[in-house]
PDB file of C-alpha atoms in Angstrom:
ATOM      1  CA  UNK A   1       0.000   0.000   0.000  1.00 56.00           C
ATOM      2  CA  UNK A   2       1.548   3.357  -0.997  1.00 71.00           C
ATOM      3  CA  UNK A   3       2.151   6.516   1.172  1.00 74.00           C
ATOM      4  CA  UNK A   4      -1.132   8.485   0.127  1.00 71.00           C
ATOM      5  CA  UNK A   5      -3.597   5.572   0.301  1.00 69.00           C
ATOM      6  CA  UNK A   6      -2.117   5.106   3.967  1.00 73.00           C
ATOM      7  CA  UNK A   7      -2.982   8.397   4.245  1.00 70.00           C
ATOM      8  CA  UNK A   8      -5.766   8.651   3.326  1.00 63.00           C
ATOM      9  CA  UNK A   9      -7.146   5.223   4.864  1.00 68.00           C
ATOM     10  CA  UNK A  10      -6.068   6.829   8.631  1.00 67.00           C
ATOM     11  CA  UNK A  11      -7.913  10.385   7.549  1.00 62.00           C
ATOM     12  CA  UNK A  12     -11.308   8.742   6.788  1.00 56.00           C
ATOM     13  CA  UNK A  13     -11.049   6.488   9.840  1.00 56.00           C
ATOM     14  CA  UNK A  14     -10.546  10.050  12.028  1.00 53.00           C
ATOM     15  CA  UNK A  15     -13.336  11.278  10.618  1.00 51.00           C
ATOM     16  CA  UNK A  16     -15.800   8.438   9.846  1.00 46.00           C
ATOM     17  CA  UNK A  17     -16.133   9.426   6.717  1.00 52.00           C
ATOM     18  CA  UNK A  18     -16.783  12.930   6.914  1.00 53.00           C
ATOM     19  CA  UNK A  19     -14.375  14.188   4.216  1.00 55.00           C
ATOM     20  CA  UNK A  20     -15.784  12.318   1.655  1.00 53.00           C
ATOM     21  CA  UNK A  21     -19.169  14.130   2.389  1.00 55.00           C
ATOM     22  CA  UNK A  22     -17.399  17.655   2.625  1.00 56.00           C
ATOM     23  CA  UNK A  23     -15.406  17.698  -0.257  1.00 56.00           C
ATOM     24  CA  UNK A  24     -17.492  15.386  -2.409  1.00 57.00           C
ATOM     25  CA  UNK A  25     -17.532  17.909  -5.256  1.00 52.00           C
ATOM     26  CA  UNK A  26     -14.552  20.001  -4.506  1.00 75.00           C
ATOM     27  CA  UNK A  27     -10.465  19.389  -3.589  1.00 84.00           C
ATOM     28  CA  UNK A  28      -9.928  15.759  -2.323  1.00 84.00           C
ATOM     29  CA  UNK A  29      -7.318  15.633   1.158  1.00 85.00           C
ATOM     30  CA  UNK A  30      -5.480  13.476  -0.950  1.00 87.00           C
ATOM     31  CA  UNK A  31      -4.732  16.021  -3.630  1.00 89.00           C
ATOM     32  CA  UNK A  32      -3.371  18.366  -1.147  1.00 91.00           C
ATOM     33  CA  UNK A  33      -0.810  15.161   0.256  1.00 92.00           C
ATOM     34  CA  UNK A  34      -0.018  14.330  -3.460  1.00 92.00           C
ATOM     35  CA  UNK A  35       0.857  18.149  -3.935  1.00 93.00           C
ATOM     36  CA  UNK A  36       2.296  18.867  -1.132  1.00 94.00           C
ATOM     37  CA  UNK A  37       5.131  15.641  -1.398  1.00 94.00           C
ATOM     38  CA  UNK A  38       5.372  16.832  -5.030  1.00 94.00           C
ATOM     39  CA  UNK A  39       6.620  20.490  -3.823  1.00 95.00           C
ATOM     40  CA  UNK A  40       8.948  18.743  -1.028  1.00 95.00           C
ATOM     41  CA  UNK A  41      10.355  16.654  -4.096  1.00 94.00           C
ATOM     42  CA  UNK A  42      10.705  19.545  -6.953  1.00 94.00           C
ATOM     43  CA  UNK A  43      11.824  21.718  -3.655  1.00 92.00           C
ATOM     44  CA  UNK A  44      14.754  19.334  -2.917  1.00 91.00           C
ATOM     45  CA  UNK A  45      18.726  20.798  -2.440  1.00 86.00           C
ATOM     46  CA  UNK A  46      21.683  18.228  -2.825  1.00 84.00           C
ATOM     47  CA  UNK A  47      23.517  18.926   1.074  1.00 75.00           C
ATOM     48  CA  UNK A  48      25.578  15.168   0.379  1.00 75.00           C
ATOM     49  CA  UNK A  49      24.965  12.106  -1.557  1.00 78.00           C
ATOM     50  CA  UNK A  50      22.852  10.731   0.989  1.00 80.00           C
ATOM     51  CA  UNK A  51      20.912  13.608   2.281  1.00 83.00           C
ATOM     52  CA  UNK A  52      18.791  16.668   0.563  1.00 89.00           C
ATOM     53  CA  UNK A  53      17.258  19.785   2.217  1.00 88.00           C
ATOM     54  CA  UNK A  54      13.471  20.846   1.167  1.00 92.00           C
ATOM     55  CA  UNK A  55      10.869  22.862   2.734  1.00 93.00           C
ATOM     56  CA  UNK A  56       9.233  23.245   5.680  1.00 93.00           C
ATOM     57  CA  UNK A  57       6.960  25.598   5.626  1.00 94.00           C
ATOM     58  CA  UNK A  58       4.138  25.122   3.496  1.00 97.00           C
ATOM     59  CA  UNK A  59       0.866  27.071   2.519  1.00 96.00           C
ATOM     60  CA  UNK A  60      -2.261  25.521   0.732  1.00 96.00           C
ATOM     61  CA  UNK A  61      -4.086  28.066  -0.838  1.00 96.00           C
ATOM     62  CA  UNK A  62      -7.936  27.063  -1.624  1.00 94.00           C
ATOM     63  CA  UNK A  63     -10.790  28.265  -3.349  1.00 93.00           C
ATOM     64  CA  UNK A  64     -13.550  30.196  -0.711  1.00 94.00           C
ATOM     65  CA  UNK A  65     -15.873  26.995  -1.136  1.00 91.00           C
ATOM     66  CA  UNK A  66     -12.934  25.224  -0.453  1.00 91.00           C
ATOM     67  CA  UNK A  67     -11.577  26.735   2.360  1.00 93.00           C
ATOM     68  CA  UNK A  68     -15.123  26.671   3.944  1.00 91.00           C
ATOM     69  CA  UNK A  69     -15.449  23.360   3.878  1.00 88.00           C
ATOM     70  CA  UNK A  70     -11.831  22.158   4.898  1.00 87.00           C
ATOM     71  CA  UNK A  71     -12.149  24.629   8.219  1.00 89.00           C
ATOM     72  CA  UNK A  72     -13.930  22.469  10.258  1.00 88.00           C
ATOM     73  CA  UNK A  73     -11.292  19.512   9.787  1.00 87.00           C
ATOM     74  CA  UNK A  74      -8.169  21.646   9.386  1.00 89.00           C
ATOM     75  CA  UNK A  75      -6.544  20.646  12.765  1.00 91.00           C
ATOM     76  CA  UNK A  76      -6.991  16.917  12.094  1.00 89.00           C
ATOM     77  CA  UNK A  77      -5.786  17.463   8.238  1.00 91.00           C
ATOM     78  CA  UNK A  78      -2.894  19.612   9.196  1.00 94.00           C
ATOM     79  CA  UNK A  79      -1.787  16.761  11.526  1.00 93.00           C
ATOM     80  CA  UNK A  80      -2.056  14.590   9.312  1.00 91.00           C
ATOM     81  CA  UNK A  81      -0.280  15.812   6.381  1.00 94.00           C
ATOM     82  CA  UNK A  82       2.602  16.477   8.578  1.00 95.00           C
ATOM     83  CA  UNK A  83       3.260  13.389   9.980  1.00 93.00           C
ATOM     84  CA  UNK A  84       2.283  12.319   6.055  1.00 93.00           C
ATOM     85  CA  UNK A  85       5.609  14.937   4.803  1.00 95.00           C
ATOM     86  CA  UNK A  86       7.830  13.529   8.030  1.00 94.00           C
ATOM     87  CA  UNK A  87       7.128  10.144   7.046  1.00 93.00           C
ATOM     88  CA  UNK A  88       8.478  10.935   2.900  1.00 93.00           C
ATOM     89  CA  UNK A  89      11.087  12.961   4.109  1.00 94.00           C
ATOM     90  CA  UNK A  90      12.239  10.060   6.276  1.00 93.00           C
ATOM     91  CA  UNK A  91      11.670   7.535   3.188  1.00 92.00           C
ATOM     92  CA  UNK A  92      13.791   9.995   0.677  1.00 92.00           C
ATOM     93  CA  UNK A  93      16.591  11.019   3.299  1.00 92.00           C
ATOM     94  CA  UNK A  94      15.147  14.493   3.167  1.00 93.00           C
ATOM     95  CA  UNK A  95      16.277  17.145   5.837  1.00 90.00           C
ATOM     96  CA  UNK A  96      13.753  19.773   6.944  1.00 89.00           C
ATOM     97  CA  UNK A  97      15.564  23.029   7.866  1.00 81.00           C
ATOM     98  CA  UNK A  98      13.286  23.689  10.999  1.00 82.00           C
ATOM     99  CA  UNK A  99       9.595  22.455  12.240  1.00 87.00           C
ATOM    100  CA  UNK A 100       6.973  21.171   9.711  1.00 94.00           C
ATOM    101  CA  UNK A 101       4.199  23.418   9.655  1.00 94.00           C
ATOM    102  CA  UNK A 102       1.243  23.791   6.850  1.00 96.00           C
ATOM    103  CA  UNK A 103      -1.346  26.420   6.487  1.00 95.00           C
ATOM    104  CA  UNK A 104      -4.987  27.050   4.742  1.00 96.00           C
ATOM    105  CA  UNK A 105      -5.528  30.620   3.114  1.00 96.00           C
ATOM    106  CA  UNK A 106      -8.543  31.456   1.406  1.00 96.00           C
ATOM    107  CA  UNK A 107      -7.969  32.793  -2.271  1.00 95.00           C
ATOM    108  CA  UNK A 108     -11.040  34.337  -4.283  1.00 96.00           C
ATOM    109  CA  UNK A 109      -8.755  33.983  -7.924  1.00 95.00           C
ATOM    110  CA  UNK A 110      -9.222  30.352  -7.475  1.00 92.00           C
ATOM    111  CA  UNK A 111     -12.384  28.356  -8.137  1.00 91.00           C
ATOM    112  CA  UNK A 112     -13.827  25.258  -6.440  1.00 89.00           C
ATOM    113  CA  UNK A 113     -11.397  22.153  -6.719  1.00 87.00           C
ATOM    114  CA  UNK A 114      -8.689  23.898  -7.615  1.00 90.00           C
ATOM    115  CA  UNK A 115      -5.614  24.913  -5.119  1.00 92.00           C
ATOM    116  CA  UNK A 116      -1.866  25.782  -5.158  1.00 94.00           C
ATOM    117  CA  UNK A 117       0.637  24.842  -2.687  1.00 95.00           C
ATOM    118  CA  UNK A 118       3.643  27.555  -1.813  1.00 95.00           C
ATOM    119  CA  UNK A 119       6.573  26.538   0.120  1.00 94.00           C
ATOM    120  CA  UNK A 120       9.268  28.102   2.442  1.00 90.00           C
ATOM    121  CA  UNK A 121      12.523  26.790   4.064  1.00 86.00           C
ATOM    122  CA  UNK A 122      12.532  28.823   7.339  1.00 89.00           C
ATOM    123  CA  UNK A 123      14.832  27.229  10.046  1.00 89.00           C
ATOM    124  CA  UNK A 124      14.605  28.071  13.540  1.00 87.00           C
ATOM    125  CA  UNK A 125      16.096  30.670  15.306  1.00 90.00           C
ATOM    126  CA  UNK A 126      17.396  30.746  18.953  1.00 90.00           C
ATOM    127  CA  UNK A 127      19.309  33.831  20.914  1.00 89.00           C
ATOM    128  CA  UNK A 128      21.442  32.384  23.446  1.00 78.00           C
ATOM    129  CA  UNK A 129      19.629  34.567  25.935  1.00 73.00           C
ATOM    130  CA  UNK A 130      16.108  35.486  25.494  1.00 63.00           C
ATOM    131  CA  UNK A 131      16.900  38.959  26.927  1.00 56.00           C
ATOM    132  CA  UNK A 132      18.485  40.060  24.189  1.00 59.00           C
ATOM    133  CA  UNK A 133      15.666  39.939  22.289  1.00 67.00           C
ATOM    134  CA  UNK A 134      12.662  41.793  24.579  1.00 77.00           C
ATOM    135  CA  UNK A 135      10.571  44.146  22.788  1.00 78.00           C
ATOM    136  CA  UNK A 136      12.647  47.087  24.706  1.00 82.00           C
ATOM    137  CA  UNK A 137      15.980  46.012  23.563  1.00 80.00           C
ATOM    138  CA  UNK A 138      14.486  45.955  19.899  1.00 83.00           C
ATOM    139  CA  UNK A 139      13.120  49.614  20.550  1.00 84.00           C
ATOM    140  CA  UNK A 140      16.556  50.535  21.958  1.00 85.00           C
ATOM    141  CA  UNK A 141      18.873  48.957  18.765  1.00 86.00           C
ATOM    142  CA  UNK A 142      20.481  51.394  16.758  1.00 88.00           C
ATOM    143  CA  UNK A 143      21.161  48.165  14.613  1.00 93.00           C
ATOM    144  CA  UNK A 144      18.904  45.202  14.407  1.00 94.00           C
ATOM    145  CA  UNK A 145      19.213  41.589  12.401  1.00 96.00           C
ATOM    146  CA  UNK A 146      15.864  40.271  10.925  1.00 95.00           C
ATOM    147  CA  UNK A 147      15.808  36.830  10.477  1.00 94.00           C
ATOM    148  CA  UNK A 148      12.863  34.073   9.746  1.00 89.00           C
ATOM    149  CA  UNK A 149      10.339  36.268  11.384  1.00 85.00           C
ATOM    150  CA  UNK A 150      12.616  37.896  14.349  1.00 89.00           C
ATOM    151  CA  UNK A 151      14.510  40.428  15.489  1.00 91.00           C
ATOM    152  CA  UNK A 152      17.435  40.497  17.008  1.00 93.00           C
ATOM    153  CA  UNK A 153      18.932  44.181  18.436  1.00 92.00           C
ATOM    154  CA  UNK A 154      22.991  43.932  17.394  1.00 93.00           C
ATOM    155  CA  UNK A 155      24.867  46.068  19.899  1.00 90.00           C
ATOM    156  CA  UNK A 156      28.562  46.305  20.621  1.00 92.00           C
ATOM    157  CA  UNK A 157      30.610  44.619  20.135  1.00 94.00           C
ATOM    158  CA  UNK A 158      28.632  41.903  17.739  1.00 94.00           C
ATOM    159  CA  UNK A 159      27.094  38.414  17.834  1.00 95.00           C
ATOM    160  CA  UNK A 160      28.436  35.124  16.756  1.00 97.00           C
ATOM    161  CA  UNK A 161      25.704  33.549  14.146  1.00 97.00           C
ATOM    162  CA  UNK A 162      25.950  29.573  13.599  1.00 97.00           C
ATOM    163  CA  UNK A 163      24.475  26.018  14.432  1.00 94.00           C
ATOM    164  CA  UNK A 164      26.384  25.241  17.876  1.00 94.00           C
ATOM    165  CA  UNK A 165      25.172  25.986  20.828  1.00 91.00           C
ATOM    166  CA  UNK A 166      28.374  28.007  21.520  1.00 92.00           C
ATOM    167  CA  UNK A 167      26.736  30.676  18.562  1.00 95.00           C
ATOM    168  CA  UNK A 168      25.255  34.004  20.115  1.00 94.00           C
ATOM    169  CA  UNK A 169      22.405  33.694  17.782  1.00 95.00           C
ATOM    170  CA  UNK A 170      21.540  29.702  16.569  1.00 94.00           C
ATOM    171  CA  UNK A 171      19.767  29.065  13.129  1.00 94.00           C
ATOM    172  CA  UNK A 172      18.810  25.437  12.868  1.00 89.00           C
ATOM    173  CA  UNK A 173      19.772  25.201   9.211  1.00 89.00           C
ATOM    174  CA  UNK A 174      21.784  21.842   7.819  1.00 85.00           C
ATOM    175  CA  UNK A 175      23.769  24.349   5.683  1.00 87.00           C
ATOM    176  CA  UNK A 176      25.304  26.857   8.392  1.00 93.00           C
ATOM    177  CA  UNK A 177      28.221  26.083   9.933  1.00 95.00           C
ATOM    178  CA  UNK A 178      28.396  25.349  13.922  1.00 96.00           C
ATOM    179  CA  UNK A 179      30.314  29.194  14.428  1.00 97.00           C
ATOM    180  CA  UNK A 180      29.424  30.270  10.920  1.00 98.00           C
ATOM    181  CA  UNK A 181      30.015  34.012  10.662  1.00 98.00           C
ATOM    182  CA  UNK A 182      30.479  36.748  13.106  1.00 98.00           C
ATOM    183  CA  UNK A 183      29.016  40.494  12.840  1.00 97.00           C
ATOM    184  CA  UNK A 184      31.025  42.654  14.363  1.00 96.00           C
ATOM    185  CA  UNK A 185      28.961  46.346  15.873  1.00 94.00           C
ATOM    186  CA  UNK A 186      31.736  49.012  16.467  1.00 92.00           C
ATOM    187  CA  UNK A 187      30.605  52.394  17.524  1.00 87.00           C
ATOM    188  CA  UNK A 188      32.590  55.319  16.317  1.00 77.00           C
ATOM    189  CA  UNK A 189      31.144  58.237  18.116  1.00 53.00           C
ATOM    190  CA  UNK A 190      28.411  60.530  17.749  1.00 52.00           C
ATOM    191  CA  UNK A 191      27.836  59.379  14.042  1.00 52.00           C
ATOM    192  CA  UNK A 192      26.438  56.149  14.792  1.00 77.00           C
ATOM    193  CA  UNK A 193      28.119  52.450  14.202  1.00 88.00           C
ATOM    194  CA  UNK A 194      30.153  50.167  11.898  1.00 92.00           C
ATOM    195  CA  UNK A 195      28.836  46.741  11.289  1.00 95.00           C
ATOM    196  CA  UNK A 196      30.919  44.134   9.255  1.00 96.00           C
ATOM    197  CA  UNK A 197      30.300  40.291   8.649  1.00 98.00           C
ATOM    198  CA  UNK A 198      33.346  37.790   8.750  1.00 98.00           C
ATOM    199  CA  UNK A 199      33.450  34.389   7.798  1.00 98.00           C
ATOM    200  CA  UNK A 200      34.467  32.499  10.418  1.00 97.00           C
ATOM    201  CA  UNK A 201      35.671  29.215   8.429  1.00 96.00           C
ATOM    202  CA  UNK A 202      32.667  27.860   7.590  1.00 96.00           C
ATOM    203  CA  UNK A 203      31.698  25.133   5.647  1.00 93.00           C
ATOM    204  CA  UNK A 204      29.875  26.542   2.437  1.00 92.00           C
ATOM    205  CA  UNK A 205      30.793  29.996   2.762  1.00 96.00           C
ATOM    206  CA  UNK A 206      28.345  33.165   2.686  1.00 97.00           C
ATOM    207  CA  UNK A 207      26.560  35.444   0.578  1.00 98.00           C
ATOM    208  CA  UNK A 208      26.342  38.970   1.038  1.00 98.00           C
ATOM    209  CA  UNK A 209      24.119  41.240  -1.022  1.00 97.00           C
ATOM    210  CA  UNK A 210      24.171  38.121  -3.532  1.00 96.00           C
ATOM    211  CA  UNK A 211      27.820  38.353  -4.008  1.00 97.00           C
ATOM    212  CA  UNK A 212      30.398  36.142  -1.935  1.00 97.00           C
ATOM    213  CA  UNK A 213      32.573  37.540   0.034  1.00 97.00           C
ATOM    214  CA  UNK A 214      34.813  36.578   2.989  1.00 97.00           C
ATOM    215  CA  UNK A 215      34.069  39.413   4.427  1.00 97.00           C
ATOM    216  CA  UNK A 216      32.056  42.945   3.590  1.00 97.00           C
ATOM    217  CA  UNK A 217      30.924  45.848   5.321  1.00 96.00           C
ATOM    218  CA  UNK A 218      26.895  46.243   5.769  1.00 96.00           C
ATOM    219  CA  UNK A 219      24.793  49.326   4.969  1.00 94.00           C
ATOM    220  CA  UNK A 220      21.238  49.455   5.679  1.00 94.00           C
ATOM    221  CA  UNK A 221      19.072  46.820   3.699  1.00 95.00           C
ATOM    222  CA  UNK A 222      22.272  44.589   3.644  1.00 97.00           C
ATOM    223  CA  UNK A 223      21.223  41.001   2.992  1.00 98.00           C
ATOM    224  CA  UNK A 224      23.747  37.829   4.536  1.00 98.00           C
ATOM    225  CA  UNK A 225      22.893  34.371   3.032  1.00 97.00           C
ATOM    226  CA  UNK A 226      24.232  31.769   5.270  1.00 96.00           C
ATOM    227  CA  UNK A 227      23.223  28.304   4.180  1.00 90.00           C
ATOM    228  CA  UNK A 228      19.567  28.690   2.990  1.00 86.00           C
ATOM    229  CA  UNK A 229      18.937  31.360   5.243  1.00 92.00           C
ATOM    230  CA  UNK A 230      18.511  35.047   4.503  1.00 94.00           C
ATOM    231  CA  UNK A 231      18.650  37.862   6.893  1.00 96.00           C
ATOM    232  CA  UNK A 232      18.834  41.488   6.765  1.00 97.00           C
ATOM    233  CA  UNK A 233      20.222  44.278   8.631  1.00 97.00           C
ATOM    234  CA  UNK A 234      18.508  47.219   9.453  1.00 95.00           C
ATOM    235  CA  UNK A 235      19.684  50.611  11.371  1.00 93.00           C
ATOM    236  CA  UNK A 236      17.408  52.695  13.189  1.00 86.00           C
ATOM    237  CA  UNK A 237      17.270  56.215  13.571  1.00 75.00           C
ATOM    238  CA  UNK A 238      16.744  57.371  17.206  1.00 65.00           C
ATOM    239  CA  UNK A 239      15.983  60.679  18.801  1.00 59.00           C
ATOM    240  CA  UNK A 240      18.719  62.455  20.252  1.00 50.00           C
ATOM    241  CA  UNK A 241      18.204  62.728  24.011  1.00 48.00           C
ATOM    242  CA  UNK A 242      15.166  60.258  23.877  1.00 46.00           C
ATOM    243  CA  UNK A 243      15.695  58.097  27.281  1.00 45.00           C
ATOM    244  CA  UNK A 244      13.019  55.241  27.948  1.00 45.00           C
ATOM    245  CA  UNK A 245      10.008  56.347  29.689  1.00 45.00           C
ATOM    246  CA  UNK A 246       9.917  59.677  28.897  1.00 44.00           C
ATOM    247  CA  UNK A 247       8.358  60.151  25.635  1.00 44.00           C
ATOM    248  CA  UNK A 248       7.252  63.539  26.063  1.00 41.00           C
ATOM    249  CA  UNK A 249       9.903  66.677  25.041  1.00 42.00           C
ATOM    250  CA  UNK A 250       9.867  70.175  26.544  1.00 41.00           C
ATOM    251  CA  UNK A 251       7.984  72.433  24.060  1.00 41.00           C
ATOM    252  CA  UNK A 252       9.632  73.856  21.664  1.00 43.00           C
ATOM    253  CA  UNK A 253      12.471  71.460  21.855  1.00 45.00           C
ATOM    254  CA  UNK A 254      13.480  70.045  18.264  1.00 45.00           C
ATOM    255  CA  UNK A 255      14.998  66.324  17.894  1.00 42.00           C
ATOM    256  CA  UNK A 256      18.412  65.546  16.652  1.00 43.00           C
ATOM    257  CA  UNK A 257      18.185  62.756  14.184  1.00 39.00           C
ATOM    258  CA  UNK A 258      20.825  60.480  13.317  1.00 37.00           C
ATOM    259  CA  UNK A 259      21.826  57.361  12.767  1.00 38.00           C
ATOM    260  CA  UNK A 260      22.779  55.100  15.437  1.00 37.00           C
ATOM    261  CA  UNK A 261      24.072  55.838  19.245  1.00 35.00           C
ATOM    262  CA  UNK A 262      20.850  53.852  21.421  1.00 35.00           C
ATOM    263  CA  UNK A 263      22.483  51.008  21.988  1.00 36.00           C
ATOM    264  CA  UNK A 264      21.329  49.002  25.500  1.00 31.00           C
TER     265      UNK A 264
END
């Protein structure tokens, strides 16, 4: 018995039979698991002979018929087409770059029966200390790193980015290197900061603004590609003189933009 009829056979006894009822006329469940291993498999990146990165991140996008009548099992169908996608990738000797996680989104250009499936590689991403990233030392960063979804405040003198625990900031990606790359924040006065990336040894190297380099200065917007992983660096401009919990100014006073300078 192949992988989808499994699949299948396990959904219907879950739900007695109530998929074939609610999608009688419109996308089958076992479209969306033939779809969804066909991204993983058109998705998949050569890491060694033995071993191939794809996707984890996946969103099914449905017709509003569709998605009206999937809502009610979503849970139980999201469940099951992970463990359906862990159970391939384990088959294929796929690697997933962080936790499996699928999605439903309504669509109105698409009619009834008919979906698409979009995919993302987003591996997780741990600080070393979770105080580094509160919402106040975001506010705070003249400089901040945004990566999968967060963002991380880089203050002096710079963070360590890699797989091993010993990193300052850990990305769970096969491709990055256990101590990977280190950004180095230098303040230079009242005119803000410096902020460099250097390859620290690693493995398959890095990308910076597309290009690689062993090393390269970073201006606002700056993209670093380690692995499969893209971040971006982004400095703030603060308010001269702003301190935190006093948001109100004396009238008549005027701010002093500029870059950088409101570091932690």
């Amino acid at each position: 018995m192949g992988m989808l009829q499994r699949f299948e056979n396990r959904l219907e006894g879950l739900v007695s039979g109530a998929f074939a009822k609610a999608f009688r006329s419109a996308v089958q469940p076992v479209e969306i698991a033939a779809a969804l291993q066909r991204e993983v498999d058109n998705s998949a990146q050569i890491l060694s002979r033995n071993r191939r990165l794809v996707p984890n991140q996946f969103h099914v996008e449905l017709s509003p018929s569709d998605h009206e009548r999937l809502a009610p099992y979503s849970s139980t169908l999201t469940d099951e087409l992970s463990d359906m996608l862990r159970d391939h990738a384990q088959e294929q000797s796929y690697v997933f770059t962080g936790p499996v996680a699928i999605s439903f989104h309504e669509r109105d250009d698409l009619s009834t029966g008919r979906f698409r499936v979009r995919s993302a590689a987003l591996a997780k991403v741990t600080p070393a200390t979770e105080r580094s990233v509160t919402d106040t030392a975001v506010r705070r960063a003249s400089v901040i790193l945004e990566v999968n979804g967060m963002r991380h405040p880089l203050e002096p003198p710079g963070i360590v980015v890699g797989r091993g625990t010993e990193a300052d900031l850990r990305i769970n990606d096969p491709g990055i290197s256990r101590r990977h790359a280190e950004i180095r924040v230098d303040p230079h006065g009242r005119s803000g900061v410096d902020v460099n990336v250097v390859d620290l040894g690693s493995t398959n190297g890095m990308l910076v603004n597309g290009r690689r380099v062993q090393q390269a200065a970073l201006e606002d917007g700056a993209t670093i590609k380690l692995g499969n992983t893209t971040m971006r660096v982004r400095f703030v401009l603060h308010d001269e003189g702003h301190d935190e919990g006093h948001d109100e100014r004396e009238a008549g006073e005027q701010p002093d933009r500029r870059w950088g300078g409101g570091g932690v």
